[in-house]
Structure formats: C-alpha cells, structure tokens
Amino acid sequence: MATRQLLRFLNNGSQQALLAKQLGAARFYSAGSYEFIKVEVVGEQKNVGLITLNRPKALNALCNGLMLEVNNVIRDFESDKKVGAIVITGSEKAFAAGADIKEMQNNTYAQCIRSNFLNHWNGVAQCRKPVIAAVNGFALGGGCELAMMCDIIYAGETAKFGQPEILLGTIPGAGGTQRLTRYVGKSKAMEMTLTGNQVNAVEAEKMGLVSKVFPVGSLVDEAIKLAEKIGKNSPLIVALCKEAVNTAYETTLAEGLHFEKRTFHATFATKDRLEGMTAFVEKRAANFTNE
C-alpha cells in the first residue's frame, strides 16, 4: 500500500478499528478520530485510559456528539484488556460547564419522549471498569452529573460544582437530583438544586462529593496515579468490588450484605483470589491473570 493511501487509511476511525481487529493488536486511540474529545492510553504501564473533553470555546458543554464519543471510547476501553481504569477530565477552566443549552433549547416534550432524551448519557455509569473524574474549573449541570457518574471524583482547588438547571426553568435530567442526594444527603441536595448555588472544591470534599483536592496543575497526574494503582489489582476482582459498592446505593442493608457475602464467596472460584492470598503468605507481589 502506498504511503499516502496508508495515511488516509489510518486516519479513518472505522478502518483503524478494523485494522486493529485484523491484526489482533491493541486498539487505536488517535486524537484525529474524535471531534469533541482527546483520547490517550497513559501511565507507566500504559494501563490507564484518559479521556479529555475538548470543546474549549463552549467550556466543554456536553453536546450530543461529545457524549456519543465518550460512550464509544468507554466501550473501547472496557474491552481493552490492558486498560485497568479510566480517567475523564476537561480543561483547567472547565471540566464541563453543563449540557449544551443551544442544542436542547427548542426540544419539545414529544421529542424528548420519542428519542428518550439523555438516555445514552448512561454509558459512563454503566462501565464495569473504575472511572475517575479529574475536575478542574466548572462542573455544572450536566458536567456535575457526568462527574457523579464516575466512581471517584478528584478536584482541583479551583473546581466549582453545581446544578443550576432551576435557573433555566427546568430540573436536572441526568442524575442530578438522584446521585447528588446519595452523595451529600437530602438537605444539601435540596439547597443546591432549588437555588442553583455552586460549591467550591473544599466544600465539595467536606460534603463527601469529592474524595480529594489537589493543586490545579497536579490534578490529572494524581488521578492517573490512582488509576494506575487500581489497575495493578485483578481486573476481575476490581469489577466485582465495584459492583458490590454500587449495590449499596440500590438495596437495603440486609440485601446489600447478602450480595456482598455471596460475591466474596464467589472470589474463591477465581485464580486471582488464590494467587493474591498465596502471594501474601509467601511475602511476594501477586501476579494477577484476570482469571
């Protein structure tokens, strides 16, 4: 194949995926394949998927195309055996300043029902691998909801979280009234959603919305370090543990404890559980094989 033909071939996203499949090679994550995001595999062991929201002129407002790209990449990372965890971030100015209001301004109720509007935003929350949000700047409306779809939120010192939909004559539609309440409790969730008030990174950490706060410049690196640490564990067991924690939000305590116990029992059917305990007894590092 001539050089120019090869370059044209490699610049086509669907052909990249086909080529990777045919060669049995690692997936292609080329920035040129996406319009609204940047995608990389990072970390010392190249085991962390990094998604950077990239609509700088719109403060990373979440348009339909951006969310479709995020969901597609999440699925790719989920099926990539080398990727142990995923980080989603934006710019220093904005993680995502909200959903794209211009895109939804003229929607009607009938259109929303027919298209099941925003339903496809759930891809991040449904990912079986751990997803970490690295939030600098504004995370408002849909941006706050996207961060809450992730499993862990790290924030830069300048981060601002809020659900300002009430100021636009509507309410959150991608989990803002549901996940926020589970994160911070009824009183604070009511205050934020009924006033549209924003909270800073320190308050968000105090409320339990954010795990840790870092200087702006080191935030993404810290999130990647966390993802690398998670990625060293058995992917199989990590997925089971994530499912168990998520179950706590959706069941009674008795049901959750039963689910946890049975999942714990299930780990004894895996090679990685045996390897982990054997390595501990033998005082060596475990060699997990995802089996």
mmCIF file of C-alpha atoms in Angstrom:
data_model
loop_
_atom_site.group_PDB
_atom_site.id
_atom_site.type_symbol
_atom_site.label_atom_id
_atom_site.label_comp_id
_atom_site.label_asym_id
_atom_site.label_seq_id
_atom_site.Cartn_x
_atom_site.Cartn_y
_atom_site.Cartn_z
ATOM 1 C CA MET A 1 0.000 0.000 0.000
ATOM 2 C CA ALA A 2 1.413 3.413 -0.973
ATOM 3 C CA THR A 3 2.350 5.828 1.797
ATOM 4 C CA ARG A 4 -0.446 8.339 1.054
ATOM 5 C CA GLN A 5 -3.026 5.572 0.825
ATOM 6 C CA LEU A 6 -1.816 4.130 4.136
ATOM 7 C CA LEU A 7 -2.077 7.523 5.860
ATOM 8 C CA ARG A 8 -5.605 8.041 4.543
ATOM 9 C CA PHE A 9 -6.475 4.547 5.745
ATOM 10 C CA LEU A 10 -5.087 5.137 9.222
ATOM 11 C CA ASN A 11 -6.887 8.484 9.548
ATOM 12 C CA ASN A 12 -10.250 6.781 9.182
ATOM 13 C CA GLY A 13 -11.597 5.784 12.622
ATOM 14 C CA SER A 14 -13.673 2.804 11.459
ATOM 15 C CA GLN A 15 -10.805 1.483 9.364
ATOM 16 C CA GLN A 16 -8.484 1.835 12.373
ATOM 17 C CA ALA A 17 -10.759 -0.388 14.405
ATOM 18 C CA LEU A 18 -10.970 -2.925 11.577
ATOM 19 C CA LEU A 19 -7.197 -2.951 11.162
ATOM 20 C CA ALA A 20 -6.659 -3.423 14.899
ATOM 21 C CA LYS A 21 -9.107 -6.321 14.917
ATOM 22 C CA GLN A 22 -7.497 -7.932 11.892
ATOM 23 C CA LEU A 23 -4.017 -7.635 13.338
ATOM 24 C CA GLY A 24 -5.098 -8.720 16.799
ATOM 25 C CA ALA A 25 -3.287 -5.652 18.041
ATOM 26 C CA ALA A 26 -4.107 -3.073 20.709
ATOM 27 C CA ARG A 27 -6.856 -0.657 19.790
ATOM 28 C CA PHE A 28 -6.051 2.641 18.085
ATOM 29 C CA TYR A 29 -6.723 5.733 20.173
ATOM 30 C CA SER A 30 -5.945 8.511 17.724
ATOM 31 C CA ALA A 31 -6.878 12.072 18.610
ATOM 32 C CA GLY A 32 -7.767 12.610 14.966
ATOM 33 C CA SER A 33 -10.625 10.130 15.276
ATOM 34 C CA TYR A 34 -12.701 12.372 17.543
ATOM 35 C CA GLU A 35 -14.257 15.798 17.168
ATOM 36 C CA PHE A 36 -15.071 16.693 20.762
ATOM 37 C CA ILE A 37 -12.631 14.699 22.924
ATOM 38 C CA LYS A 38 -8.994 13.657 23.114
ATOM 39 C CA VAL A 39 -8.123 10.064 23.927
ATOM 40 C CA GLU A 40 -4.863 8.539 25.186
ATOM 41 C CA VAL A 41 -3.549 5.479 26.975
ATOM 42 C CA VAL A 42 -1.217 6.720 29.714
ATOM 43 C CA GLY A 43 0.666 5.630 32.828
ATOM 44 C CA GLU A 44 3.983 3.880 33.292
ATOM 45 C CA GLN A 45 2.425 0.544 32.364
ATOM 46 C CA LYS A 46 0.125 2.083 29.718
ATOM 47 C CA ASN A 47 -2.860 0.758 31.642
ATOM 48 C CA VAL A 48 -4.912 3.937 32.097
ATOM 49 C CA GLY A 49 -7.407 5.257 29.573
ATOM 50 C CA LEU A 50 -7.504 9.081 29.569
ATOM 51 C CA ILE A 51 -10.458 10.952 28.059
ATOM 52 C CA THR A 52 -10.145 14.751 27.830
ATOM 53 C CA LEU A 53 -13.278 16.721 26.976
ATOM 54 C CA ASN A 54 -12.276 19.162 24.250
ATOM 55 C CA ARG A 55 -14.775 21.899 23.387
ATOM 56 C CA PRO A 56 -12.775 24.860 24.731
ATOM 57 C CA LYS A 57 -14.893 27.599 23.137
ATOM 58 C CA ALA A 58 -18.016 26.146 24.761
ATOM 59 C CA LEU A 59 -16.346 25.410 28.134
ATOM 60 C CA ASN A 60 -16.748 21.715 27.288
ATOM 61 C CA ALA A 61 -20.539 21.944 27.165
ATOM 62 C CA LEU A 62 -21.892 18.421 26.752
ATOM 63 C CA CYS A 63 -23.436 18.205 23.308
ATOM 64 C CA ASN A 64 -24.922 15.015 21.913
ATOM 65 C CA GLY A 65 -21.869 14.340 19.748
ATOM 66 C CA LEU A 66 -19.477 14.657 22.668
ATOM 67 C CA MET A 67 -21.420 12.216 24.817
ATOM 68 C CA LEU A 68 -21.671 9.721 21.969
ATOM 69 C CA GLU A 69 -17.890 9.897 21.547
ATOM 70 C CA VAL A 70 -17.337 9.449 25.292
ATOM 71 C CA ASN A 71 -19.621 6.406 25.348
ATOM 72 C CA ASN A 72 -17.898 4.851 22.339
ATOM 73 C CA VAL A 73 -14.459 5.282 23.894
ATOM 74 C CA ILE A 74 -15.674 3.952 27.247
ATOM 75 C CA ARG A 75 -16.784 0.787 25.444
ATOM 76 C CA ASP A 76 -13.411 0.552 23.699
ATOM 77 C CA PHE A 77 -11.518 0.920 26.963
ATOM 78 C CA GLU A 78 -13.814 -1.599 28.613
ATOM 79 C CA SER A 79 -12.894 -4.232 26.033
ATOM 80 C CA ASP A 80 -9.173 -3.365 26.091
ATOM 81 C CA LYS A 81 -7.561 -5.900 28.436
ATOM 82 C CA LYS A 82 -4.560 -3.630 29.012
ATOM 83 C CA VAL A 83 -6.655 -0.788 30.448
ATOM 84 C CA GLY A 84 -7.350 -1.226 34.158
ATOM 85 C CA ALA A 85 -9.048 2.097 34.904
ATOM 86 C CA ILE A 86 -10.235 5.242 33.136
ATOM 87 C CA VAL A 87 -9.807 8.955 33.867
ATOM 88 C CA ILE A 88 -12.131 11.637 32.492
ATOM 89 C CA THR A 89 -11.038 15.274 32.648
ATOM 90 C CA GLY A 90 -11.545 18.624 30.934
ATOM 91 C CA SER A 91 -9.512 21.820 30.888
ATOM 92 C CA GLU A 92 -8.209 23.887 33.792
ATOM 93 C CA LYS A 93 -11.062 26.316 33.182
ATOM 94 C CA ALA A 94 -13.885 23.811 32.922
ATOM 95 C CA PHE A 95 -14.473 20.121 33.376
ATOM 96 C CA ALA A 96 -17.833 20.733 31.698
ATOM 97 C CA ALA A 97 -19.916 23.859 32.225
ATOM 98 C CA GLY A 98 -23.149 21.979 31.609
ATOM 99 C CA ALA A 99 -25.213 20.439 28.854
ATOM 100 C CA ASP A 100 -25.358 22.283 25.526
ATOM 101 C CA ILE A 101 -28.362 24.584 26.072
ATOM 102 C CA LYS A 102 -28.483 25.764 22.463
ATOM 103 C CA GLU A 103 -28.786 22.153 21.321
ATOM 104 C CA MET A 104 -31.797 21.436 23.556
ATOM 105 C CA GLN A 105 -33.430 24.882 23.648
ATOM 106 C CA ASN A 106 -36.208 24.088 21.155
ATOM 107 C CA ASN A 107 -36.872 20.490 22.195
ATOM 108 C CA THR A 108 -40.476 19.565 22.853
ATOM 109 C CA TYR A 109 -41.903 17.068 25.326
ATOM 110 C CA ALA A 110 -42.894 14.758 22.479
ATOM 111 C CA GLN A 111 -39.385 14.887 21.015
ATOM 112 C CA CYS A 112 -37.847 14.099 24.402
ATOM 113 C CA ILE A 113 -40.143 11.094 24.865
ATOM 114 C CA ARG A 114 -39.659 9.756 21.335
ATOM 115 C CA SER A 115 -35.876 9.999 21.495
ATOM 116 C CA ASN A 116 -35.614 9.041 25.197
ATOM 117 C CA PHE A 117 -33.548 12.201 25.528
ATOM 118 C CA LEU A 118 -30.304 11.852 27.557
ATOM 119 C CA ASN A 119 -30.718 8.084 27.924
ATOM 120 C CA HIS A 120 -27.438 7.434 26.101
ATOM 121 C CA TRP A 121 -25.564 9.504 28.703
ATOM 122 C CA ASN A 122 -25.530 6.476 30.991
ATOM 123 C CA GLY A 123 -22.526 4.801 29.348
ATOM 124 C CA VAL A 124 -20.048 6.153 31.903
ATOM 125 C CA ALA A 125 -22.144 4.964 34.841
ATOM 126 C CA GLN A 126 -22.578 1.519 33.271
ATOM 127 C CA CYS A 127 -18.843 0.948 32.690
ATOM 128 C CA ARG A 128 -17.618 -2.093 34.630
ATOM 129 C CA LYS A 129 -14.104 -0.680 34.972
ATOM 130 C CA PRO A 130 -13.393 2.068 37.532
ATOM 131 C CA VAL A 131 -13.820 5.599 36.170
ATOM 132 C CA ILE A 132 -12.211 8.602 37.880
ATOM 133 C CA ALA A 133 -13.302 12.189 37.257
ATOM 134 C CA ALA A 134 -10.494 14.764 37.460
ATOM 135 C CA VAL A 135 -12.384 18.047 37.830
ATOM 136 C CA ASN A 136 -10.814 21.463 37.348
ATOM 137 C CA GLY A 137 -12.920 24.594 36.970
ATOM 138 C CA PHE A 138 -16.640 24.399 36.357
ATOM 139 C CA ALA A 139 -18.598 21.174 36.751
ATOM 140 C CA LEU A 140 -22.121 22.493 36.446
ATOM 141 C CA GLY A 141 -25.397 20.881 35.438
ATOM 142 C CA GLY A 142 -24.559 18.029 33.102
ATOM 143 C CA GLY A 143 -20.895 18.469 33.996
ATOM 144 C CA CYS A 144 -21.605 17.794 37.660
ATOM 145 C CA GLU A 145 -23.819 14.879 36.649
ATOM 146 C CA LEU A 146 -21.075 13.410 34.446
ATOM 147 C CA ALA A 147 -18.589 13.668 37.326
ATOM 148 C CA MET A 148 -21.067 11.897 39.623
ATOM 149 C CA MET A 149 -21.460 9.074 37.089
ATOM 150 C CA CYS A 150 -17.790 8.321 37.738
ATOM 151 C CA ASP A 151 -16.729 6.137 40.659
ATOM 152 C CA ILE A 152 -14.276 8.576 42.258
ATOM 153 C CA ILE A 153 -14.031 12.358 41.946
ATOM 154 C CA TYR A 154 -10.738 14.201 42.404
ATOM 155 C CA ALA A 155 -10.956 18.002 42.265
ATOM 156 C CA GLY A 156 -8.550 20.823 41.570
ATOM 157 C CA GLU A 157 -8.517 23.723 44.015
ATOM 158 C CA THR A 158 -10.498 25.938 41.620
ATOM 159 C CA ALA A 159 -13.290 23.416 40.945
ATOM 160 C CA LYS A 160 -16.910 24.563 41.211
ATOM 161 C CA PHE A 161 -19.816 22.119 41.407
ATOM 162 C CA GLY A 162 -23.482 22.938 40.927
ATOM 163 C CA GLN A 163 -26.879 22.012 39.488
ATOM 164 C CA PRO A 164 -28.179 25.351 38.118
ATOM 165 C CA GLU A 165 -30.990 23.898 35.989
ATOM 166 C CA ILE A 166 -33.621 25.548 38.202
ATOM 167 C CA LEU A 167 -32.412 28.939 36.915
ATOM 168 C CA LEU A 168 -33.268 27.816 33.379
ATOM 169 C CA GLY A 169 -36.784 26.755 34.227
ATOM 170 C CA THR A 170 -36.063 23.029 34.340
ATOM 171 C CA ILE A 171 -34.570 20.373 36.608
ATOM 172 C CA PRO A 172 -31.531 18.070 36.309
ATOM 173 C CA GLY A 173 -32.143 15.235 33.857
ATOM 174 C CA ALA A 174 -29.033 13.061 34.006
ATOM 175 C CA GLY A 175 -28.927 12.133 37.676
ATOM 176 C CA GLY A 176 -28.555 15.494 39.393
ATOM 177 C CA THR A 177 -31.465 15.022 41.801
ATOM 178 C CA GLN A 178 -30.705 11.337 42.390
ATOM 179 C CA ARG A 179 -26.929 10.886 42.576
ATOM 180 C CA LEU A 180 -26.355 14.216 44.333
ATOM 181 C CA THR A 181 -28.814 13.235 47.077
ATOM 182 C CA ARG A 182 -26.992 9.942 47.564
ATOM 183 C CA TYR A 183 -23.638 11.731 47.671
ATOM 184 C CA VAL A 184 -24.442 14.618 50.026
ATOM 185 C CA GLY A 185 -27.833 13.921 51.630
ATOM 186 C CA LYS A 186 -31.296 15.416 51.171
ATOM 187 C CA SER A 187 -30.798 18.848 52.781
ATOM 188 C CA LYS A 188 -27.699 19.851 50.821
ATOM 189 C CA ALA A 189 -29.037 18.373 47.576
ATOM 190 C CA MET A 190 -32.262 20.347 48.016
ATOM 191 C CA GLU A 191 -30.311 23.535 48.659
ATOM 192 C CA MET A 192 -28.132 23.103 45.575
ATOM 193 C CA THR A 193 -30.864 22.036 43.152
ATOM 194 C CA LEU A 194 -33.508 24.549 44.342
ATOM 195 C CA THR A 195 -31.182 27.567 44.334
ATOM 196 C CA GLY A 196 -28.625 26.707 41.659
ATOM 197 C CA ASN A 197 -25.878 27.663 44.122
ATOM 198 C CA GLN A 198 -22.364 26.425 43.415
ATOM 199 C CA VAL A 199 -19.966 24.866 45.914
ATOM 200 C CA ASN A 200 -16.186 25.059 45.770
ATOM 201 C CA ALA A 201 -13.747 22.155 45.924
ATOM 202 C CA VAL A 202 -13.139 22.389 49.679
ATOM 203 C CA GLU A 203 -16.863 22.368 50.462
ATOM 204 C CA ALA A 204 -17.425 19.550 47.968
ATOM 205 C CA GLU A 205 -14.805 17.466 49.767
ATOM 206 C CA LYS A 206 -16.388 18.277 53.119
ATOM 207 C CA MET A 207 -19.796 17.185 51.775
ATOM 208 C CA GLY A 208 -18.434 13.878 50.506
ATOM 209 C CA LEU A 209 -18.931 14.740 46.844
ATOM 210 C CA VAL A 210 -15.164 14.777 46.233
ATOM 211 C CA SER A 211 -12.548 12.336 47.539
ATOM 212 C CA LYS A 212 -9.519 14.643 47.483
ATOM 213 C CA VAL A 213 -8.500 18.152 46.424
ATOM 214 C CA PHE A 214 -5.204 18.921 44.656
ATOM 215 C CA PRO A 215 -3.429 21.914 43.123
ATOM 216 C CA VAL A 216 -4.756 22.557 39.628
ATOM 217 C CA GLY A 217 -1.535 21.621 37.861
ATOM 218 C CA SER A 218 -1.135 18.247 39.552
ATOM 219 C CA LEU A 219 -4.761 17.099 39.478
ATOM 220 C CA VAL A 220 -4.689 14.944 36.348
ATOM 221 C CA ASP A 221 -1.380 13.338 37.324
ATOM 222 C CA GLU A 222 -2.822 12.428 40.717
ATOM 223 C CA ALA A 223 -5.907 10.921 39.095
ATOM 224 C CA ILE A 224 -3.703 8.885 36.765
ATOM 225 C CA LYS A 225 -1.628 7.658 39.733
ATOM 226 C CA LEU A 226 -4.810 6.498 41.419
ATOM 227 C CA ALA A 227 -5.957 4.755 38.229
ATOM 228 C CA GLU A 228 -2.546 3.059 37.915
ATOM 229 C CA LYS A 229 -2.759 1.813 41.498
ATOM 230 C CA ILE A 230 -6.220 0.377 40.887
ATOM 231 C CA GLY A 231 -5.002 -1.111 37.608
ATOM 232 C CA LYS A 232 -2.390 -3.206 39.428
ATOM 233 C CA ASN A 233 -5.124 -5.257 41.060
ATOM 234 C CA SER A 234 -7.035 -8.107 39.468
ATOM 235 C CA PRO A 235 -9.446 -6.601 36.886
ATOM 236 C CA LEU A 236 -11.884 -9.405 37.631
ATOM 237 C CA ILE A 237 -11.950 -8.713 41.358
ATOM 238 C CA VAL A 238 -11.998 -4.930 40.835
ATOM 239 C CA ALA A 239 -15.153 -5.304 38.728
ATOM 240 C CA LEU A 240 -16.805 -7.426 41.410
ATOM 241 C CA CYS A 241 -15.861 -4.954 44.140
ATOM 242 C CA LYS A 242 -17.191 -2.005 42.126
ATOM 243 C CA GLU A 243 -20.475 -3.843 41.604
ATOM 244 C CA ALA A 244 -20.751 -4.568 45.318
ATOM 245 C CA VAL A 245 -20.208 -0.921 46.300
ATOM 246 C CA ASN A 246 -22.739 0.279 43.707
ATOM 247 C CA THR A 247 -25.248 -2.246 45.033
ATOM 248 C CA ALA A 248 -25.144 -0.451 48.388
ATOM 249 C CA TYR A 249 -26.880 2.533 46.772
ATOM 250 C CA GLU A 250 -29.705 0.479 45.333
ATOM 251 C CA THR A 251 -30.691 -2.047 48.022
ATOM 252 C CA THR A 252 -31.460 -2.329 51.714
ATOM 253 C CA LEU A 253 -28.601 -3.006 54.123
ATOM 254 C CA ALA A 254 -29.700 -6.633 54.560
ATOM 255 C CA GLU A 255 -29.859 -7.196 50.798
ATOM 256 C CA GLY A 256 -26.540 -5.458 50.302
ATOM 257 C CA LEU A 257 -24.795 -7.508 52.971
ATOM 258 C CA HIS A 258 -26.137 -10.696 51.422
ATOM 259 C CA PHE A 259 -24.938 -9.622 47.971
ATOM 260 C CA GLU A 260 -21.504 -8.736 49.364
ATOM 261 C CA LYS A 261 -21.167 -12.076 51.168
ATOM 262 C CA ARG A 262 -22.098 -14.081 48.078
ATOM 263 C CA THR A 263 -19.739 -12.025 45.918
ATOM 264 C CA PHE A 264 -16.971 -12.571 48.471
ATOM 265 C CA HIS A 265 -17.686 -16.300 48.314
ATOM 266 C CA ALA A 266 -17.547 -16.137 44.509
ATOM 267 C CA THR A 267 -13.990 -14.787 44.568
ATOM 268 C CA PHE A 268 -12.914 -18.192 45.914
ATOM 269 C CA ALA A 269 -13.731 -19.631 42.491
ATOM 270 C CA THR A 270 -11.077 -17.405 40.864
ATOM 271 C CA LYS A 271 -7.383 -17.998 40.312
ATOM 272 C CA ASP A 272 -6.646 -14.383 41.239
ATOM 273 C CA ARG A 273 -8.050 -14.829 44.772
ATOM 274 C CA LEU A 274 -5.809 -17.859 45.302
ATOM 275 C CA GLU A 275 -2.818 -16.032 43.830
ATOM 276 C CA GLY A 276 -3.422 -12.948 45.969
ATOM 277 C CA MET A 277 -3.593 -14.884 49.234
ATOM 278 C CA THR A 278 -0.698 -17.147 48.285
ATOM 279 C CA ALA A 279 1.466 -14.131 47.417
ATOM 280 C CA PHE A 280 0.609 -12.568 50.778
ATOM 281 C CA VAL A 281 1.607 -15.720 52.672
ATOM 282 C CA GLU A 282 4.804 -16.032 50.627
ATOM 283 C CA LYS A 283 5.599 -12.318 51.121
ATOM 284 C CA ARG A 284 5.832 -11.509 47.400
ATOM 285 C CA ALA A 285 3.983 -9.397 44.860
ATOM 286 C CA ALA A 286 0.893 -11.016 43.376
ATOM 287 C CA ASN A 287 0.807 -11.880 39.674
ATOM 288 C CA PHE A 288 -2.840 -11.487 38.731
ATOM 289 C CA THR A 289 -4.047 -13.019 35.459
ATOM 290 C CA ASN A 290 -7.690 -11.838 35.422
ATOM 291 C CA GLU A 291 -8.936 -15.389 35.880
#
